[in-house]
Structure formats: C-alpha cells, structure tokens
mmCIF file of C-alpha atoms in Angstrom:
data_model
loop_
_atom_site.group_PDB
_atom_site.id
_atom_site.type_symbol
_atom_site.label_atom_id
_atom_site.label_comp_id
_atom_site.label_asym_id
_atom_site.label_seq_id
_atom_site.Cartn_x
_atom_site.Cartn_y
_atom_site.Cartn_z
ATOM 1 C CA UNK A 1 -124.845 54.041 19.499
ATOM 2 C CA UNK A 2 -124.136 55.305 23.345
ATOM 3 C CA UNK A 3 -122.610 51.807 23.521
ATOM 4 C CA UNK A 4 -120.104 52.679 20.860
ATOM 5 C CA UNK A 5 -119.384 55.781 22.282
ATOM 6 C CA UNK A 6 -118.238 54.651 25.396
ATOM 7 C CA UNK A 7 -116.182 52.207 23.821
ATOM 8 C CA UNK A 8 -114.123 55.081 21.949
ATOM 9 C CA UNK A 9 -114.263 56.849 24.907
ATOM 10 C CA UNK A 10 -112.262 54.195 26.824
ATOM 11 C CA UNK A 11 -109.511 53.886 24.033
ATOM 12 C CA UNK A 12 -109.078 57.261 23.862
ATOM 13 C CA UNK A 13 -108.478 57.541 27.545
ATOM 14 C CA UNK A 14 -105.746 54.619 27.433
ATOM 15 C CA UNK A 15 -104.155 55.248 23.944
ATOM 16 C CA UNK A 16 -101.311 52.717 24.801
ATOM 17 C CA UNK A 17 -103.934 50.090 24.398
ATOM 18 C CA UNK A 18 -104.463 49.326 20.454
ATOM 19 C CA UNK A 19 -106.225 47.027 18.661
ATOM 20 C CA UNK A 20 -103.400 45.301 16.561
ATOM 21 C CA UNK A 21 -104.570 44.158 12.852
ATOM 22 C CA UNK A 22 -105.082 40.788 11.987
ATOM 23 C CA UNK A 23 -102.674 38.780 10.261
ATOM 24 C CA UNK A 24 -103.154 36.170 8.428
ATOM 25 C CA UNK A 25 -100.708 33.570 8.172
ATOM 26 C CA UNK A 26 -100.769 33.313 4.160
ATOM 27 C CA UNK A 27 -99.749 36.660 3.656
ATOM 28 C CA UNK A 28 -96.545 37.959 3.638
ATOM 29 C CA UNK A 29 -95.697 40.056 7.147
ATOM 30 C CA UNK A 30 -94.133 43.458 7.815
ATOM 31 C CA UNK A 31 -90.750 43.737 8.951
ATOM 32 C CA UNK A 32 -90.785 44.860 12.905
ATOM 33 C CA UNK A 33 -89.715 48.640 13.048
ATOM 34 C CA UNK A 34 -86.131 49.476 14.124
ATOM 35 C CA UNK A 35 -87.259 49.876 17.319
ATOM 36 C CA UNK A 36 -89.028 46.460 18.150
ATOM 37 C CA UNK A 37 -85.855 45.103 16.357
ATOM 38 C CA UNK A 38 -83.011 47.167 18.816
ATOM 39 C CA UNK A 39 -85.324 46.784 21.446
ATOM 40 C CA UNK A 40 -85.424 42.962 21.239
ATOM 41 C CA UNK A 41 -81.681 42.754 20.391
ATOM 42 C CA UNK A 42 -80.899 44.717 23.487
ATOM 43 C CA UNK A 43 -82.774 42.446 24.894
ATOM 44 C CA UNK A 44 -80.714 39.591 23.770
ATOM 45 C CA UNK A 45 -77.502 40.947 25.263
ATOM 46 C CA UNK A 46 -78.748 41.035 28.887
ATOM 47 C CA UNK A 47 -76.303 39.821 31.802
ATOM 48 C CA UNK A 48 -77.628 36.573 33.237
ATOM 49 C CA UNK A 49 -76.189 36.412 36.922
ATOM 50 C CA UNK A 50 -74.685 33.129 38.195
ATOM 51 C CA UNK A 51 -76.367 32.140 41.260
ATOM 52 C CA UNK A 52 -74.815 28.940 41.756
ATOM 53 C CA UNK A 53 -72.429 28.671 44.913
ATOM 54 C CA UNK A 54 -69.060 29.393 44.942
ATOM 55 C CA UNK A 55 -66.268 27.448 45.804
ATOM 56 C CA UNK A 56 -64.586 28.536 49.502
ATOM 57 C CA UNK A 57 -61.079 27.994 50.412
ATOM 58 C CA UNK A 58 -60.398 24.984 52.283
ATOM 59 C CA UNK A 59 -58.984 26.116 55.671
ATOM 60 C CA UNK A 60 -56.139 24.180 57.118
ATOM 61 C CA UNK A 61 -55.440 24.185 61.150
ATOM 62 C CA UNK A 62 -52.225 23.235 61.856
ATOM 63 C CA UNK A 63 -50.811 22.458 65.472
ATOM 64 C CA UNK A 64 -48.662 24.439 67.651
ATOM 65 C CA UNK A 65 -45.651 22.118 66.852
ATOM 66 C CA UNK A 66 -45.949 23.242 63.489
ATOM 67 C CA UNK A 67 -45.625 26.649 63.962
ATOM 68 C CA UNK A 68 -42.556 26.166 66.398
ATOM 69 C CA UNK A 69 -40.806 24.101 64.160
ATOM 70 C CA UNK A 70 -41.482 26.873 60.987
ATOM 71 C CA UNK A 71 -40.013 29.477 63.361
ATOM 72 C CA UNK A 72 -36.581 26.992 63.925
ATOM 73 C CA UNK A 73 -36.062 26.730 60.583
ATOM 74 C CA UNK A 74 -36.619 30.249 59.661
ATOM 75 C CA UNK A 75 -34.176 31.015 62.617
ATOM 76 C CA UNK A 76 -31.878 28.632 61.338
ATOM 77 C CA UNK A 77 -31.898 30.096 58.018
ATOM 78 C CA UNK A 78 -31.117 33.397 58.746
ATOM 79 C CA UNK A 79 -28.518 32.191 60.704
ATOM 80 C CA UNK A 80 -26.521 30.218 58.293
ATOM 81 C CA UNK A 81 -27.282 33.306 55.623
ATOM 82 C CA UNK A 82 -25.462 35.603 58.389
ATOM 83 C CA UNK A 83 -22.378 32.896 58.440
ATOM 84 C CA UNK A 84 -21.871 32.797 54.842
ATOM 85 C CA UNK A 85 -22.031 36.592 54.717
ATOM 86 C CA UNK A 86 -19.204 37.037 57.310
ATOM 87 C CA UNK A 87 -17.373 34.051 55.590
ATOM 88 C CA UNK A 88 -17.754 35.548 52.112
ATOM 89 C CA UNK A 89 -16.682 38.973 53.429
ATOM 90 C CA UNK A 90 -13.802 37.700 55.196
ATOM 91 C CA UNK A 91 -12.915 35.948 52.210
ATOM 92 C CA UNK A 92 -12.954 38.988 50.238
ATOM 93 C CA UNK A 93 -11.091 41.236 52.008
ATOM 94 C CA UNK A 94 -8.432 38.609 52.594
ATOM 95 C CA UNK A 95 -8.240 37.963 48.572
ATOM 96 C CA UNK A 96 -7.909 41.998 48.200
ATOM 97 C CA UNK A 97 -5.212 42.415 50.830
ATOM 98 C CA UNK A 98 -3.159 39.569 48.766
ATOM 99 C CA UNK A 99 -3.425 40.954 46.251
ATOM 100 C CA UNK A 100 -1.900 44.368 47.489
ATOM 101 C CA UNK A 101 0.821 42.191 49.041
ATOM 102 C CA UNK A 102 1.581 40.560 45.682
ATOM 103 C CA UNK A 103 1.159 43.659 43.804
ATOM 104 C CA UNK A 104 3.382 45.621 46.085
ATOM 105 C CA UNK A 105 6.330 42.993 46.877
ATOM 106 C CA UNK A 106 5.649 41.789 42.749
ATOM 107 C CA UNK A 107 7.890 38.267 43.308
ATOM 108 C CA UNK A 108 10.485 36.905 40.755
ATOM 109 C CA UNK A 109 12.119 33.874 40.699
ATOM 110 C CA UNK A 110 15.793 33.765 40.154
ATOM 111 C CA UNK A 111 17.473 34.900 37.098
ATOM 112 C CA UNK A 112 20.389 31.920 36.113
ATOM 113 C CA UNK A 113 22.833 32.516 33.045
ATOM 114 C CA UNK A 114 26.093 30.878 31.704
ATOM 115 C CA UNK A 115 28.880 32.284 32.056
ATOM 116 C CA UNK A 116 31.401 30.091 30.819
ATOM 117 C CA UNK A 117 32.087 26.261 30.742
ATOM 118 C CA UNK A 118 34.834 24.615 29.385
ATOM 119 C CA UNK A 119 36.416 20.801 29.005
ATOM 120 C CA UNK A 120 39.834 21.715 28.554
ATOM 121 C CA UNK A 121 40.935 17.793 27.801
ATOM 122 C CA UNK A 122 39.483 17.957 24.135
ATOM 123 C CA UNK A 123 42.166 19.513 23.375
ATOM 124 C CA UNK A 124 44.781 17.130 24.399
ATOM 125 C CA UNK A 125 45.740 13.549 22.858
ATOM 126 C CA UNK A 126 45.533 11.605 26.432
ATOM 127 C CA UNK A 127 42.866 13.798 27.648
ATOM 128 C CA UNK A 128 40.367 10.581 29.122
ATOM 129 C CA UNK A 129 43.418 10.438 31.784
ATOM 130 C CA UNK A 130 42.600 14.187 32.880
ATOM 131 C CA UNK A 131 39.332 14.873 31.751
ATOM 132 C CA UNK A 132 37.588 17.536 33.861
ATOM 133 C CA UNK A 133 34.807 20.132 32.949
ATOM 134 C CA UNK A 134 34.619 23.524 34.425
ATOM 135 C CA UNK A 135 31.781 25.479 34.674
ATOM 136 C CA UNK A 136 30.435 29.145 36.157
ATOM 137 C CA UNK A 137 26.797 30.123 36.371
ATOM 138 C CA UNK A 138 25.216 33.402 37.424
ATOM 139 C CA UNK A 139 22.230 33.594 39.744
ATOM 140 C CA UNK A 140 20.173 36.667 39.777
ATOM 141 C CA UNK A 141 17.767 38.026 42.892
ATOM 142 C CA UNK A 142 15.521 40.591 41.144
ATOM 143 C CA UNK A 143 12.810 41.081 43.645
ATOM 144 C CA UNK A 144 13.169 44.514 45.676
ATOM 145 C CA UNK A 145 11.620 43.214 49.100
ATOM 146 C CA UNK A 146 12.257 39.097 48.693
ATOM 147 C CA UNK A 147 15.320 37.611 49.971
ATOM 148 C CA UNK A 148 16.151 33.558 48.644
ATOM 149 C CA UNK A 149 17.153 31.051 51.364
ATOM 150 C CA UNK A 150 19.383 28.544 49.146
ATOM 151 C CA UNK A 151 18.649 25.472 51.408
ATOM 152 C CA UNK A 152 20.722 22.986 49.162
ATOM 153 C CA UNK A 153 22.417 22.844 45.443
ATOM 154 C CA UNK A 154 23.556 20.186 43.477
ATOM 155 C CA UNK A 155 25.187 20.346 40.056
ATOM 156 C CA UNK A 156 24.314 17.235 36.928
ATOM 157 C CA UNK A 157 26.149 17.559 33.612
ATOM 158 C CA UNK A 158 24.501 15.484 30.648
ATOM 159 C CA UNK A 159 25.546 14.598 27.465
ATOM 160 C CA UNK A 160 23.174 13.518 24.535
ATOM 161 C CA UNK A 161 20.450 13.413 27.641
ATOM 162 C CA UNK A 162 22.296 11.207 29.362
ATOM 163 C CA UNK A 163 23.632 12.110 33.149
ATOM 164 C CA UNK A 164 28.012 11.929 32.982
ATOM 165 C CA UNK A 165 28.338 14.181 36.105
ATOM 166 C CA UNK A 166 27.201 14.756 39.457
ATOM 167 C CA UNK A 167 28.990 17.379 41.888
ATOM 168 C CA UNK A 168 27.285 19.617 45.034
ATOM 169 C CA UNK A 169 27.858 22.628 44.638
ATOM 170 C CA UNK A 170 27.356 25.550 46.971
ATOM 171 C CA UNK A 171 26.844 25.649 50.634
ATOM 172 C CA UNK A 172 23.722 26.568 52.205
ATOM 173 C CA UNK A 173 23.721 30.754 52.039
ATOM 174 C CA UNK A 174 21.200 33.417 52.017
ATOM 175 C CA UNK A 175 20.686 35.904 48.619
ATOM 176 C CA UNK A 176 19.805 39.569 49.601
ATOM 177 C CA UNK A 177 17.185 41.507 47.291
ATOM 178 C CA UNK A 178 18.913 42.676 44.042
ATOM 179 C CA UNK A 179 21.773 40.539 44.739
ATOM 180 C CA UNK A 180 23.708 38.754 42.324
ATOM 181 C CA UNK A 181 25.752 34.911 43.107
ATOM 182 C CA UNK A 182 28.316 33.367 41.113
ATOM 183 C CA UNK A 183 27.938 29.585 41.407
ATOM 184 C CA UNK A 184 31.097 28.018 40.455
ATOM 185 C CA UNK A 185 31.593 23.758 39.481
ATOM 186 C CA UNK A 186 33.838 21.458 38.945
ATOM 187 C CA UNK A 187 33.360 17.780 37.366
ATOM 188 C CA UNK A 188 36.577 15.660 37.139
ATOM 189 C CA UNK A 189 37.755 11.793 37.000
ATOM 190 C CA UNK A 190 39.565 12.294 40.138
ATOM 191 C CA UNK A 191 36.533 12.955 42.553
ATOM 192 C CA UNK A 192 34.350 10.625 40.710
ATOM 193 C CA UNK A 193 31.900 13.160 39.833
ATOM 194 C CA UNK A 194 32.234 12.472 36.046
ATOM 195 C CA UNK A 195 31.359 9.322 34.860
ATOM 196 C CA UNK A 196 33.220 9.066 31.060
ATOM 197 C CA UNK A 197 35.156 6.002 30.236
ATOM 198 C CA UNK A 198 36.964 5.656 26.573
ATOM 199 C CA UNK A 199 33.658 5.252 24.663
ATOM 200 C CA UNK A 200 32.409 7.888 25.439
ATOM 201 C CA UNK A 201 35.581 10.091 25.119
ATOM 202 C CA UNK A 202 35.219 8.770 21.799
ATOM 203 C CA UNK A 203 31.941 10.669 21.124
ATOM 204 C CA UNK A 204 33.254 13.692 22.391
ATOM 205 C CA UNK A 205 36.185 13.362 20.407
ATOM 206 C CA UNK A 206 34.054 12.619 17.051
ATOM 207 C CA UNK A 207 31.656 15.804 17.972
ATOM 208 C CA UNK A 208 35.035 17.995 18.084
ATOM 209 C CA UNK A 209 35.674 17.082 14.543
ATOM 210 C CA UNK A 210 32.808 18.278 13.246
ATOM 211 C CA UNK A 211 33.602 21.552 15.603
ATOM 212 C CA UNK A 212 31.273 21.382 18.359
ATOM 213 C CA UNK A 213 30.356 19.539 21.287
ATOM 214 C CA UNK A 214 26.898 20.006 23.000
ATOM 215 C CA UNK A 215 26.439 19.680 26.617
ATOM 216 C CA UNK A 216 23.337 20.274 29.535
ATOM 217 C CA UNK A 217 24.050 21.717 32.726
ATOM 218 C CA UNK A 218 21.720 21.008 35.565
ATOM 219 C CA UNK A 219 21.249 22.377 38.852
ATOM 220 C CA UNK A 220 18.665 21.264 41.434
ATOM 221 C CA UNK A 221 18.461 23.548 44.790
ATOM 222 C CA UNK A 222 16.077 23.694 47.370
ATOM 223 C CA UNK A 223 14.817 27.313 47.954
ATOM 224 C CA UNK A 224 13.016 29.045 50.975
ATOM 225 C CA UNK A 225 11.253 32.993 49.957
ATOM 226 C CA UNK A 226 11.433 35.395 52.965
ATOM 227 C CA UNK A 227 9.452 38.297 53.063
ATOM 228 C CA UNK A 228 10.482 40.458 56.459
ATOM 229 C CA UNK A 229 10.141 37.654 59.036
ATOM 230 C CA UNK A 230 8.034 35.368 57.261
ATOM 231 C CA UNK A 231 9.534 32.914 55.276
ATOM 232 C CA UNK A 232 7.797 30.048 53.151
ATOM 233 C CA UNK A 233 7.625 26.632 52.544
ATOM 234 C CA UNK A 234 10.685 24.374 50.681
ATOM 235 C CA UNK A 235 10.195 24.690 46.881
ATOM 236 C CA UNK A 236 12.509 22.403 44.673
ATOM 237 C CA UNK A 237 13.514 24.631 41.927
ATOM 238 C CA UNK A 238 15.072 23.482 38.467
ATOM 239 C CA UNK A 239 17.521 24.817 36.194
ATOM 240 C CA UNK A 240 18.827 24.068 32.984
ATOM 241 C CA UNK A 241 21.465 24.947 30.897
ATOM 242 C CA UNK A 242 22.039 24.451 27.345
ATOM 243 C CA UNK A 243 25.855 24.971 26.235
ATOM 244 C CA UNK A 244 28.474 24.183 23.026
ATOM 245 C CA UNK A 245 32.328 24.251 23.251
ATOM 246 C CA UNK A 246 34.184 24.624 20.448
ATOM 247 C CA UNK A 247 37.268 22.351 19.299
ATOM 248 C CA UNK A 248 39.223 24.043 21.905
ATOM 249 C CA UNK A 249 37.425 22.703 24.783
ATOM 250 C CA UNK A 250 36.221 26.826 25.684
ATOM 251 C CA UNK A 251 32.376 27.763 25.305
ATOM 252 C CA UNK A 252 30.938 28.683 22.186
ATOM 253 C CA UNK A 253 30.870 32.214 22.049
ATOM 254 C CA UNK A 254 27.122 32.201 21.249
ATOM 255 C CA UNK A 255 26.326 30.127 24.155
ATOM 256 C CA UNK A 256 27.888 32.703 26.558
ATOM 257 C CA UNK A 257 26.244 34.366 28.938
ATOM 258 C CA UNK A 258 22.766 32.958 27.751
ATOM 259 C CA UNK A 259 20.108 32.560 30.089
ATOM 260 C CA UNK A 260 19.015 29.343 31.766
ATOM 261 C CA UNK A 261 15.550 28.251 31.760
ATOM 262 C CA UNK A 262 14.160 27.383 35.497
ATOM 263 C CA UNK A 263 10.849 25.611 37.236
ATOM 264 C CA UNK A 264 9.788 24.109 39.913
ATOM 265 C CA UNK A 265 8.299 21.164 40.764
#
C-alpha cells in the first residue's frame, strides 16, 4: 500500500510522463491527433543543410608581359577609335558644306534648242550639184554663279541614223552666267563636210514627196564649269537634235525652236 503510494506520488510530480495503453496489433488503431499529425509533417519539411564543399574559382596568374601587352592594345584601340572619330567628323562637315555649295550655286547644264535648219537644194531639180544644209542652234547658260568654258565643238548631221555631215563649229569661247549663244553651221559639197552622192539625194528626194524629210543634228563639245576661280575637270557633253523640213527645204514649223536633249559621257 505505501509502495503504491509513492508510485502515484512520483507520476503526479512528473505528469509529462504517462503510461501509454497497450495496443494490440489485431485491433484497429486511433488516428494520431492533429497535433502529432502537424507536428510530424512540420517535421517533414525541415531544411537539410549541404555540407559538402564547394567549388572555388580557379585563379589564373598571368605574367607581366601579359599585362603590358593588354595595356598596348587597349592603347591602340582607343587610338584608332579617336582617328575614325576625327575622320568621320571631318567627313561630315565636308559633306554638309557641299551641300551648301550645291544648294547655293544650284548647277544647270546648258539649255540647247533649234532654231531653224534648212536644205534649200530640195527644192531645186539639179540640187545634188549645190546641196548644202544650214543650220542655227541656241545654247542657254541658266546657272546664276557658273560660267561654261566651251573648250571645243563639232557639228554631225545624220540621216536615217546614218552620219552625212561633219563640220567644227565654234571657236573656243567662254559663256557668262545667264548668257545666251547662237551656234551657227554650215554643211555643203564644196568643203566636203557633207557626204551625199546621187543615191542618197534620191532618198531625200522620195521623203519630199511624201512632204517631209527627217534629219539629226549632233553636236559634241568639250566643256570646263568655273565657279569664281575654280574651274573643273573636261566633261564631253552631247547634244542632239531631232528636226523635219518640209518640201521646201525650210524647217517644219513644229520642229522650231524645240529643245535638244543633252548628256554627257
């Protein structure tokens, strides 16, 4: 009985010590409360810390030569970005100041029309024996601040695209701004300059029965631009001029004073 006693006495001084119930494993067991179970799932979820060793950087020890030749070739970078810096600026201002020049000065090339051109022998029986074609041209300087240098001009007459005169024409002369130039020709039998024999007076002859009579009028010139005192390079210029004449031998009135088309090449 005192043995008992004590033994109640002890539990009951340490009530967190229990005598659990026996189990036995044929009968059915009792779920754990929701505490055991949030207690063991917390459990569960607990960080597990990696104590294996990490991997360190592998240090590299490079020589002095190294370095010095990293700090030439930065050096040489930034130099050659400071070059193409100036270069491109340079370039860039010297693009915008042409193109204030060409804005300002605006250049044309010259302005050709025909004026008249005649072939006065298609109106006359014998007229192989004094065949001779006449022509006029204008030539127009529209730029305000550009003066021409006419270097050279020759004059070509062509018939069905083929070449039946050659002449030169003006002598070397200089065309002021806003200037105009009559250039005046002459093909005839005489001077050899026009190449027609009795065939081909036959063709024109044919073409004037029908009313009309189609020529080309060609002149090449070499041309110089001057610009204050600078003046430019030789350009070959081109010009061409399509033109009728009637059965008279006179231009076609609707061929007169038309305008020529030009290039260079």
């Amino acid at each position: 009985m005192q043995k008992k006693r004590k033994d109640s006495n002890f539990f009951n001084m340490h009530p967190s010590l229990q005598i659990l119930p026996f189990h036995s494993p044929n009968l059915p067991r009792k779920n754990p409360s929701p505490i055991h179970r949030i207690t063991m799932s917390s459990s569960d979820k607990l960080p597990i810390r990696d104590n294996r060793p990490q991997p360190q950087p592998v240090k590299h020890h490079h020589s002095a030569r190294y370095y010095a030749q990293r700090v030439r070739e930065s050096f040489t970078t930034r130099v050659t970005k400071v070059l193409c810096s100036i270069f491109l600026s340079f370039l860039l201002v010297a693009l915008i100041v042409f193109f204030i020049v060409w804005l300002s000065l605006r250049p044309h090339r010259p302005r050709f029309h025909m004026i008249d051109f005649t072939v006065p022998g298609l109106a006359q029986k014998p007229g192989l024996d004094n065949a001779v074609i006449t022509f006029n041209v204008t030539a127009r300087n529209s730029n305000q601040h550009i003066g021409i240098y006419y270097d050279s001009m020759e004059g070509f007459v062509y018939y069905k695209d083929k070449q039946i005169g050659l002449t030169p024409l003006l002598h070397p002369f200089f065309q002021e701004p806003k200037t105009t130039t009559v250039v005046y020709g002459q093909f005839g039998i005489g001077a050899a300059t026009l190449a027609v024999n009795s065939r081909r007076w036959k063709e024109f002859v044919n073409d004037r029965q029908h009313g009309i009579v189609y020529f080309r009028l060609g002149i090449m010139s070499v041309i110089r631009f001057k610009v204050s005192t600078w003046k430019s390079v030789h350009h070959k210029m081109h010009v061409n001029c399509d033109v009728a004449v009637g059965s008279d031998g006179l231009i076609s009135p609707a061929w007169k004073n038309r305008k020529c088309s030009v290039y260079f090449s």
